[in-house]
Short mmCIF file of C-alpha atoms (C1' of nucleotides) in Angstrom, two decimals:
data_model
loop_
_atom_site.label_atom_id
_atom_site.label_comp_id
_atom_site.label_asym_id
_atom_site.label_seq_id
_atom_site.Cartn_x
_atom_site.Cartn_y
_atom_site.Cartn_z
CA MET A 1 75.55 95.82 125.24
CA SER A 2 75.07 99.35 126.45
CA TYR A 3 76.54 102.69 125.73
CA THR A 4 77.13 105.30 128.46
CA ILE A 5 78.20 108.75 127.80
CA ILE A 6 80.48 109.98 130.45
CA SER A 7 81.15 113.53 129.28
CA ASN A 8 79.99 115.81 126.48
CA ASP A 9 82.24 118.55 125.26
CA SER A 10 80.73 122.01 125.64
CA GLN A 11 82.54 123.43 122.64
CA SER A 12 82.16 120.64 120.12
CA ALA A 13 80.13 117.54 119.42
CA ALA A 14 82.80 115.36 121.03
CA ARG A 15 81.95 113.02 123.78
CA ALA A 16 83.59 110.43 126.00
CA GLY A 17 81.78 107.19 126.77
CA ILE A 18 81.88 103.56 127.60
CA LEU A 19 80.61 100.83 125.30
CA SER A 20 79.99 97.48 127.10
CA THR A 21 80.23 94.16 125.49
CA ASP A 22 80.33 90.59 126.86
CA HIS A 23 84.15 90.64 126.14
CA GLY A 24 84.74 93.88 128.05
CA GLN A 25 84.25 97.55 128.05
CA ILE A 26 85.47 99.91 125.44
CA GLU A 27 86.27 103.47 126.40
CA THR A 28 85.38 105.84 123.65
CA PRO A 29 86.58 107.59 121.51
CA VAL A 30 88.47 104.53 120.33
CA PHE A 31 90.61 103.43 117.54
CA MET A 32 90.11 99.85 116.54
CA PRO A 33 93.15 98.15 114.87
CA VAL A 34 92.27 96.24 111.62
CA GLY A 35 92.84 92.56 111.70
CA THR A 36 91.36 91.52 108.50
CA ALA A 37 92.31 87.94 108.36
CA GLY A 38 92.18 87.26 112.00
CA THR A 39 95.50 89.00 112.71
CA VAL A 40 96.57 92.59 113.20
CA LYS A 41 99.46 92.15 110.75
CA ALA A 42 102.83 91.85 112.23
CA VAL A 43 101.70 92.41 115.87
CA TYR A 44 101.42 89.83 118.70
CA HIS A 45 98.16 89.74 120.59
CA ARG A 46 100.27 90.08 123.67
CA ASP A 47 101.59 93.48 122.47
CA LEU A 48 98.26 94.51 121.13
CA GLU A 49 96.79 94.12 124.56
CA SER A 50 99.49 95.15 127.02
CA ASP A 51 101.67 97.60 125.04
CA ILE A 52 99.35 98.98 122.47
CA LYS A 53 96.36 98.79 124.70
CA ALA A 54 93.93 97.95 121.94
CA ARG A 55 90.44 97.75 123.29
CA ILE A 56 88.75 96.05 120.29
CA ILE A 57 90.06 94.80 116.83
CA LEU A 58 88.37 94.22 113.55
CA GLY A 59 88.06 91.13 111.51
CA ASN A 60 86.64 90.77 107.96
CA THR A 61 83.79 88.63 106.88
CA TYR A 62 84.88 88.19 103.27
CA HIS A 63 88.43 87.27 104.19
CA LEU A 64 87.74 85.01 107.04
CA TYR A 65 84.98 83.29 105.17
CA LEU A 66 87.39 82.41 102.23
CA ARG A 67 90.15 81.43 104.77
CA PRO A 68 90.16 79.63 107.17
CA GLY A 69 86.47 79.17 106.23
CA LEU A 70 83.35 78.63 108.39
CA GLU A 71 84.03 75.06 109.23
CA ILE A 72 87.23 75.92 110.96
CA LEU A 73 85.89 79.08 112.67
CA LYS A 74 82.86 77.08 113.94
CA GLY A 75 85.13 74.29 115.05
CA ALA A 76 87.35 76.63 116.95
CA GLY A 77 84.28 78.19 118.65
CA GLY A 78 84.48 81.60 117.08
CA ILE A 79 87.22 84.14 116.32
CA HIS A 80 88.10 84.96 119.90
CA LYS A 81 89.03 81.42 120.67
CA PHE A 82 90.51 80.68 117.22
CA SER A 83 92.93 83.63 117.45
CA SER A 84 93.09 83.67 121.30
CA TRP A 85 92.00 87.33 121.57
CA ASN A 86 89.67 87.66 124.49
CA LYS A 87 88.66 91.31 124.07
CA PRO A 88 85.95 92.61 121.75
CA VAL A 89 86.00 92.06 118.06
CA LEU A 90 84.09 93.83 115.35
CA THR A 91 83.58 92.14 112.01
CA ASP A 92 83.12 94.21 108.86
CA SER A 93 80.59 92.73 106.54
CA GLY A 94 82.41 92.54 103.26
CA GLY A 95 80.69 95.74 102.08
CA TYR A 96 84.07 97.30 101.64
CA GLN A 97 85.13 94.40 99.34
CA VAL A 98 82.18 95.22 97.27
CA TYR A 99 84.02 98.32 96.54
CA SER A 100 87.64 97.33 96.71
CA LEU A 101 87.18 94.12 94.71
CA SER A 102 84.83 95.65 92.25
CA ASP A 103 86.76 93.95 89.33
CA THR A 104 85.83 90.57 90.58
CA ARG A 105 82.25 90.83 91.70
CA LYS A 106 78.75 91.31 90.32
CA LEU A 107 76.24 93.35 92.12
CA ARG A 108 72.60 92.25 92.10
CA GLU A 109 69.39 92.91 94.05
CA ASP A 110 69.74 89.70 95.98
CA GLY A 111 73.38 90.24 96.92
CA VAL A 112 76.86 90.12 95.41
CA VAL A 113 78.57 87.31 93.46
CA PHE A 114 82.31 87.37 94.30
CA ARG A 115 85.19 85.69 92.58
CA SER A 116 87.62 84.68 95.17
CA HIS A 117 90.84 86.70 94.96
CA ILE A 118 92.65 83.56 96.15
CA ASP A 119 91.51 80.86 93.70
CA GLY A 120 88.89 82.52 91.47
CA SER A 121 86.12 80.46 92.81
CA LYS A 122 82.56 81.83 92.84
CA HIS A 123 80.75 82.82 96.06
CA VAL A 124 77.51 84.53 96.73
CA PHE A 125 76.99 86.99 99.55
CA THR A 126 73.47 88.08 100.48
CA PRO A 127 72.47 90.15 103.47
CA GLU A 128 71.15 86.94 105.12
CA SER A 129 74.28 84.87 104.39
CA VAL A 130 76.56 87.76 105.59
CA MET A 131 74.61 87.80 108.93
CA ASP A 132 74.99 83.97 109.18
CA ILE A 133 78.73 84.18 108.49
CA GLN A 134 79.22 86.97 111.06
CA ARG A 135 77.37 84.84 113.58
CA ILE A 136 79.80 82.04 112.96
CA ILE A 137 82.83 84.29 113.04
CA GLY A 138 81.46 85.51 116.39
CA GLY A 139 82.37 89.11 116.55
CA ASP A 140 80.80 91.22 119.33
CA ILE A 141 79.79 93.79 116.85
CA MET A 142 78.61 92.80 113.33
CA MET A 143 78.09 95.22 110.41
CA ALA A 144 75.26 95.40 108.02
CA PHE A 145 76.02 94.19 104.38
CA ASP A 146 76.25 97.44 102.30
CA GLU A 147 77.71 98.71 99.12
CA CYS A 148 80.60 101.18 99.89
CA THR A 149 80.23 103.50 96.93
CA PRO A 150 83.34 104.63 95.17
CA PHE A 151 84.49 108.19 94.62
CA PRO A 152 83.70 109.92 92.45
CA CYS A 153 80.19 108.61 92.16
CA ASP A 154 77.47 110.30 90.23
CA TYR A 155 74.20 111.22 91.98
CA ASN A 156 71.99 108.65 90.14
CA TYR A 157 74.29 105.83 91.00
CA ALA A 158 74.71 106.99 94.62
CA GLU A 159 70.98 107.17 95.01
CA LYS A 160 70.44 103.76 93.47
CA SER A 161 73.17 102.24 95.55
CA LEU A 162 71.80 103.80 98.77
CA LYS A 163 68.32 102.41 98.18
CA LEU A 164 69.88 98.98 97.62
CA THR A 165 71.88 99.35 100.74
CA HIS A 166 68.75 100.28 102.61
CA ARG A 167 66.84 97.36 101.30
CA TRP A 168 69.73 95.11 102.32
CA LEU A 169 69.78 96.70 105.66
CA ASP A 170 66.18 95.81 106.34
CA ARG A 171 66.94 92.13 105.34
CA CYS A 172 70.04 92.09 107.61
CA ILE A 173 68.10 93.37 110.52
CA LYS A 174 65.15 90.95 110.08
CA HIS A 175 67.53 87.98 109.65
CA PHE A 176 69.82 89.12 112.51
CA ASP A 177 66.94 89.51 114.93
CA ALA A 178 65.59 86.06 114.01
CA GLN A 179 68.81 84.27 114.92
CA ASP A 180 70.56 83.60 118.29
CA PRO A 181 74.22 83.93 118.78
CA LEU A 182 76.17 80.65 118.65
CA TYR A 183 78.76 80.96 121.42
CA GLY A 184 76.85 82.24 124.47
CA TYR A 185 77.68 85.86 124.34
CA HIS A 186 75.79 88.74 122.76
CA GLN A 187 76.34 90.14 119.36
CA LYS A 188 75.11 93.51 118.09
CA LEU A 189 74.40 94.75 114.53
CA PHE A 190 75.39 98.18 113.39
CA PRO A 191 73.74 99.67 110.31
CA ILE A 192 75.81 101.76 107.91
CA VAL A 193 74.90 105.21 106.47
CA GLN A 194 75.76 105.61 102.81
CA GLY A 195 74.91 108.41 100.28
CA SER A 196 78.24 109.30 98.83
CA VAL A 197 79.03 113.05 98.96
CA TYR A 198 75.36 114.21 98.56
CA ARG A 199 73.78 115.99 101.42
CA ASP A 200 70.25 114.97 100.76
CA LEU A 201 71.20 111.32 100.25
CA ARG A 202 73.25 111.34 103.45
CA THR A 203 70.36 112.99 105.39
CA GLN A 204 67.94 110.40 104.00
CA SER A 205 70.19 107.63 104.81
CA ALA A 206 71.01 108.90 108.44
CA GLU A 207 67.27 109.42 109.08
CA THR A 208 66.45 105.87 107.89
CA ILE A 209 69.18 104.40 110.02
CA ALA A 210 68.36 106.39 113.06
CA GLU A 211 64.75 104.94 112.95
CA TYR A 212 66.06 101.41 113.47
CA ASN A 213 67.63 102.64 116.73
CA ARG A 214 70.26 99.93 116.94
CA GLU A 215 72.90 99.78 119.61
CA GLY A 216 75.36 101.68 117.37
CA ASN A 217 75.51 103.18 113.91
CA ALA A 218 78.23 103.57 111.32
CA ILE A 219 79.09 105.98 108.66
CA GLY A 220 80.44 104.31 105.45
CA GLY A 221 81.43 105.34 102.04
CA LEU A 222 83.84 108.01 103.22
CA SER A 223 87.66 108.25 103.01
CA VAL A 224 87.52 106.68 99.56
CA GLY A 225 89.21 109.52 97.87
CA GLU A 226 86.97 112.53 98.29
CA PRO A 227 88.38 115.73 99.54
CA THR A 228 88.93 115.74 103.31
CA GLU A 229 86.63 118.76 103.74
CA VAL A 230 83.81 116.87 102.04
CA MET A 231 84.42 113.85 104.44
CA TYR A 232 84.15 116.21 107.35
CA GLU A 233 81.05 117.86 106.01
CA MET A 234 79.21 114.53 105.52
CA THR A 235 80.34 113.33 108.91
CA GLU A 236 79.08 116.41 110.69
CA LEU A 237 75.73 116.22 108.79
CA VAL A 238 75.21 112.52 109.62
CA CYS A 239 76.30 112.89 113.28
CA GLY A 240 73.63 115.47 113.68
CA ILE A 241 70.96 113.12 112.75
CA LEU A 242 72.13 109.73 114.22
CA PRO A 243 70.98 109.05 117.87
CA GLN A 244 73.04 110.98 120.47
CA ASP A 245 72.95 108.12 122.90
CA LYS A 246 74.46 105.55 120.57
CA PRO A 247 77.98 105.16 119.51
CA ARG A 248 78.88 106.35 116.06
CA TYR A 249 81.46 104.59 114.02
CA LEU A 250 83.23 106.34 111.15
CA MET A 251 84.45 103.48 108.99
CA GLY A 252 87.94 103.40 107.53
CA VAL A 253 89.12 106.64 109.01
CA GLY A 254 91.90 107.66 108.98
CA THR A 255 94.86 109.89 109.56
CA PRO A 256 95.53 111.08 113.05
CA ALA A 257 94.15 114.51 112.10
CA ASN A 258 91.08 112.84 110.49
CA ILE A 259 90.37 111.10 113.75
CA LEU A 260 90.74 114.16 115.95
CA GLU A 261 88.38 116.13 113.64
CA GLY A 262 85.96 113.14 113.56
CA ILE A 263 85.92 113.16 117.30
CA ALA A 264 85.10 116.80 117.37
CA LEU A 265 82.17 116.09 115.03
CA GLY A 266 80.71 113.42 117.39
CA VAL A 267 82.32 110.18 116.16
CA ASP A 268 83.18 107.64 118.82
CA MET A 269 84.75 104.77 116.96
CA PHE A 270 87.36 104.55 114.11
CA ASP A 271 89.29 101.96 112.24
CA CYS A 272 91.87 102.27 109.56
CA VAL A 273 94.58 100.15 107.93
CA MET A 274 96.75 103.23 107.74
CA PRO A 275 98.69 102.82 110.93
CA THR A 276 99.58 99.12 110.12
CA ARG A 277 99.78 99.20 106.38
CA ASN A 278 101.85 102.39 106.32
CA ALA A 279 104.01 101.09 109.07
CA ARG A 280 104.93 98.11 106.96
CA ASN A 281 105.82 100.57 104.22
CA GLY A 282 108.08 102.59 106.39
CA MET A 283 105.95 105.39 107.64
CA LEU A 284 105.68 106.37 111.25
CA PHE A 285 102.99 108.55 112.92
CA THR A 286 103.99 110.51 115.93
CA GLN A 287 102.60 113.35 117.94
CA ASN A 288 105.22 115.61 116.35
CA GLY A 289 104.52 114.54 112.80
CA ILE A 290 105.06 111.88 110.15
CA LEU A 291 108.34 110.20 109.31
CA ASN A 292 109.39 108.14 106.40
CA MET A 293 111.83 105.75 108.02
CA ARG A 294 113.50 104.85 104.73
CA ASN A 295 114.72 108.42 104.33
CA GLU A 296 118.50 108.78 104.32
CA LYS A 297 118.31 111.42 107.02
CA TRP A 298 117.76 108.91 109.62
CA LYS A 299 120.73 106.67 108.92
CA ASP A 300 122.81 107.91 111.81
CA ASP A 301 120.18 109.14 114.14
CA PHE A 302 120.83 106.93 117.10
CA GLY A 303 118.23 108.51 119.29
CA PRO A 304 115.06 106.66 120.23
CA ILE A 305 112.31 106.06 117.60
CA ASP A 306 109.93 108.43 119.47
CA GLU A 307 111.03 110.15 122.72
CA ALA A 308 107.42 110.86 123.66
CA GLY A 309 106.15 107.46 122.52
CA THR A 310 104.32 105.13 124.92
CA SER A 311 105.32 101.86 123.37
CA PHE A 312 108.42 100.00 124.60
CA VAL A 313 109.69 99.90 120.99
CA ASP A 314 109.87 103.64 120.99
CA HIS A 315 112.69 103.53 123.56
CA GLN A 316 114.31 100.19 122.92
CA TYR A 317 115.26 100.91 119.28
CA SER A 318 116.85 103.73 117.57
CA LYS A 319 115.78 105.48 114.36
CA ALA A 320 119.02 104.40 112.72
CA TYR A 321 118.35 100.79 113.52
CA LEU A 322 114.76 100.87 112.42
CA ARG A 323 115.87 102.59 109.19
CA HIS A 324 118.33 99.80 108.66
CA LEU A 325 115.71 97.14 109.14
CA PHE A 326 113.42 98.87 106.49
CA ILE A 327 116.30 99.29 104.02
CA SER A 328 117.23 95.66 104.57
CA LYS A 329 113.51 94.59 104.29
CA GLU A 330 113.92 92.86 107.76
CA ILE A 331 110.52 91.65 109.15
CA LEU A 332 111.31 93.10 112.56
CA GLY A 333 111.07 96.64 110.93
CA ALA A 334 107.39 96.06 110.02
CA MET A 335 106.81 94.70 113.50
CA ILE A 336 108.39 97.67 115.31
CA ALA A 337 106.64 100.30 113.11
CA SER A 338 103.29 98.60 113.31
CA GLU A 339 103.50 98.36 117.14
CA HIS A 340 104.65 102.05 117.37
CA ASN A 341 101.87 103.35 115.12
CA LEU A 342 99.16 101.48 116.80
CA ALA A 343 100.42 102.47 120.22
CA PHE A 344 100.43 106.09 119.01
CA TYR A 345 96.85 105.89 117.60
CA LEU A 346 95.55 104.41 120.84
CA TRP A 347 97.45 107.01 122.92
CA LEU A 348 95.92 109.71 120.68
CA VAL A 349 92.35 108.65 121.20
CA ASP A 350 93.04 108.24 124.87
CA GLU A 351 94.42 111.79 125.24
CA ALA A 352 91.41 112.98 123.29
CA ARG A 353 89.24 111.19 125.79
CA LYS A 354 91.01 112.80 128.74
CA HIS A 355 90.68 116.30 127.24
CA ILE A 356 87.00 115.78 126.48
CA ILE A 357 86.49 114.99 130.13
CA GLU A 358 88.71 117.87 131.29
CA GLY A 359 86.80 120.20 128.97
CA ASP A 360 89.48 121.55 126.76
CA TYR A 361 89.22 119.23 123.85
CA LEU A 362 88.83 121.79 121.06
CA GLN A 363 91.97 123.83 122.02
CA TRP A 364 94.05 120.61 122.43
CA LYS A 365 92.63 119.14 119.18
CA ASN A 366 93.44 122.23 117.14
CA ASN A 367 97.10 122.28 118.31
CA MET A 368 97.37 118.53 117.94
CA VAL A 369 96.10 118.49 114.39
CA LYS A 370 98.83 120.85 113.39
CA GLN A 371 101.48 118.89 115.14
CA VAL A 372 100.57 115.45 113.83
CA SER A 373 100.25 116.68 110.17
CA GLN A 374 103.91 117.90 109.92
CA ARG A 375 106.31 116.05 107.81
CA LEU A 376 109.51 115.24 109.65
"C1'" G B 1 156.35 79.93 78.38
"C1'" G B 2 151.84 78.22 75.20
"C1'" G B 3 146.41 78.56 74.32
"C1'" G B 4 141.68 80.92 75.29
"C1'" A B 5 137.99 84.51 77.21
"C1'" G B 6 137.05 89.23 78.55
"C1'" G B 7 137.23 94.75 80.44
"C1'" U B 8 129.97 98.69 79.26
"C1'" A B 9 126.53 103.63 84.04
"C1'" C B 10 127.01 102.55 91.85
"C1'" C B 11 127.06 96.63 91.17
"C1'" A B 12 125.80 92.57 87.94
"C1'" G B 13 124.89 92.29 82.92
"C1'" A B 14 122.62 93.00 77.63
"C1'" G B 15 124.14 95.43 73.33
"C1'" C B 16 128.22 93.95 68.59
"C1'" G B 17 128.34 99.94 62.53
"C1'" G B 18 123.38 104.45 62.54
"C1'" U B 19 116.67 104.07 65.67
"C1'" C B 20 122.38 104.07 72.22
"C1'" A B 21 123.00 108.47 77.40
"C1'" A B 22 123.06 102.65 76.29
"C1'" A B 23 118.01 96.82 77.63
"C1'" U B 24 117.20 94.04 82.13
"C1'" G B 25 118.05 93.02 87.38
"C1'" G B 26 119.91 94.65 91.88
"C1'" G B 27 121.37 98.82 94.72
"C1'" A B 28 120.63 103.99 96.04
"C1'" C B 29 117.33 108.08 96.51
"C1'" A B 30 112.27 110.02 96.75
"C1'" G B 31 106.88 109.64 96.76
"C1'" A B 32 102.08 107.11 97.37
"C1'" C B 33 99.04 104.19 100.84
"C1'" U B 34 92.28 105.91 104.74
"C1'" G B 35 85.63 99.51 106.77
"C1'" U B 36 93.77 95.45 103.85
"C1'" A B 37 93.93 91.00 97.01
"C1'" A B 38 99.55 95.58 99.89
"C1'" A B 39 106.32 93.22 104.24
"C1'" U B 40 102.96 96.71 98.28
"C1'" C B 41 103.07 100.06 94.24
"C1'" U B 42 105.18 104.41 91.52
"C1'" G B 43 109.02 107.72 90.01
"C1'" U B 44 114.20 109.22 89.56
"C1'" U B 45 119.17 107.34 89.21
"C1'" G B 46 126.22 111.00 83.58
"C1'" G B 47 126.18 116.69 83.19
"C1'" C B 48 123.85 121.25 81.61
"C1'" U B 49 121.50 127.28 80.29
"C1'" U B 50 116.92 120.17 79.56
"C1'" C B 51 111.33 120.11 73.20
"C1'" G B 52 118.22 120.92 72.78
"C1'" C B 53 123.28 120.54 73.78
"C1'" C B 54 127.86 118.46 76.03
"C1'" U B 55 130.86 114.33 78.01
"C1'" U B 56 130.56 108.68 78.46
"C1'" C B 57 131.06 101.99 77.15
"C1'" G B 58 139.76 99.99 80.02
"C1'" G B 59 143.77 103.65 77.44
"C1'" A B 60 145.86 105.70 72.91
"C1'" G B 61 145.62 105.87 67.73
"C1'" G B 62 143.04 104.47 63.12
"C1'" U B 63 138.93 103.02 59.35
"C1'" U B 64 134.05 105.26 58.27
"C1'" C B 65 129.46 110.34 56.43
"C1'" G B 66 128.71 107.82 61.37
"C1'" A B 67 132.07 103.54 66.40
"C1'" A B 68 130.25 100.86 72.88
"C1'" U B 69 130.21 98.01 68.31
"C1'" C B 70 135.46 97.11 62.87
"C1'" C B 71 141.38 97.50 62.81
"C1'" U B 72 146.33 98.47 65.44
"C1'" C B 73 149.16 98.87 69.72
"C1'" C B 74 149.12 99.35 75.11
"C1'" U B 75 147.21 97.84 79.68
"C1'" C B 76 144.45 95.10 83.24
"C1'" U B 77 141.49 90.60 84.79
"C1'" C B 78 140.01 85.50 84.53
"C1'" C B 79 140.39 80.29 82.76
"C1'" C B 80 143.14 76.02 80.63
"C1'" C B 81 147.90 73.60 79.51
"C1'" A B 82 153.26 73.47 80.85
#
RNA sequence: GGGGAGGUACCAGAGCGGUCAAAUGGGACAGACUGUAAAUCUGUUGGCUUCGCCUUCGGAGGUUCGAAUCCUCCUCUCCCCA
């Protein structure tokens, strides 16, 4: 895997690049649709590839480990073959589940004891076992096992958690480097910066992670409820420390505006459930703003879903029809909205890339942030 | 013609003398959602000058300090028998 920067923006930290993997090249900045359980919910792989133009998708260690389980994944020959997705995959480590499933897990030095949310059974995740599991899942990019700290989070806990995450990182790297991939293509490991909302902890973490000099680096523990300005502040701080020549991945972010701001701060990769989850709940993101498709005002709007949209769904279906589908709780509504939102997100990062290369990113971004944040 | 059951908020449907502007569903409307335990969750849903007041439980009277709840008549619906 290699990362090549094509263009650096002169007015911001934004850059355009190409990340190469054995399953293909990823032009950055990029948005990675989330496919937790081996599926980007409600979207065909066919559409993900040709209509949405997804360049890489996510899978989740915790969820795939519980279902279908390692035997099946191994038997299938990894997640690409199992799900018939031949482009790159990034697997999250389960560190987010340490946060989101905090009611059903116990944190220890060695690792985390989880209670399965499916059947209550007990499972232990250690940095080593999480590396092994991600080898079996077979993602092109694997993530270090960390604790995503909650917000708010007091300083003492944030510091303690950060140190644990760093010790785990060291174990992840040692174990990862001692193992070969199982399916004949390369896998890379990205470490994750933590440190909550504290500048000194973030600095310390970013410096620690920079020293490992891995193929890419991630920023975690943000977009968990902290003020947006704090998220930007931490991102800027960390991007200033992480290696310039390696891709930076801001985990779990975010809204279209968050992504555009993140790019300006030097982030190359994003993922978020928002375009898919919110789509299933009736929310559409467009370059002109946000729509709640359940709202009564769309009931007789027979115009296209999004005149400026790049997906076929934008022109094939009307707002009135899509509203009807949501009001009627028809599955097709979730499918159309998910496809639209993802196509929009991919369009957005693609436009960002063009403007970085053309040299007017900042100006374009400032205008676009205003547009996409409007409520329609 | 005879016998029986019943008419409650947008719909269905509890309530059967005061704690009822009226349970619960559904529908409608609005909001939330950021490395997915989410096709989920939350709020509102008679009116108003909204810590209170006014008008509501088929219609009209009546009993009572007090009625959606009891009585009388009217009216409408459904079921059974002829």
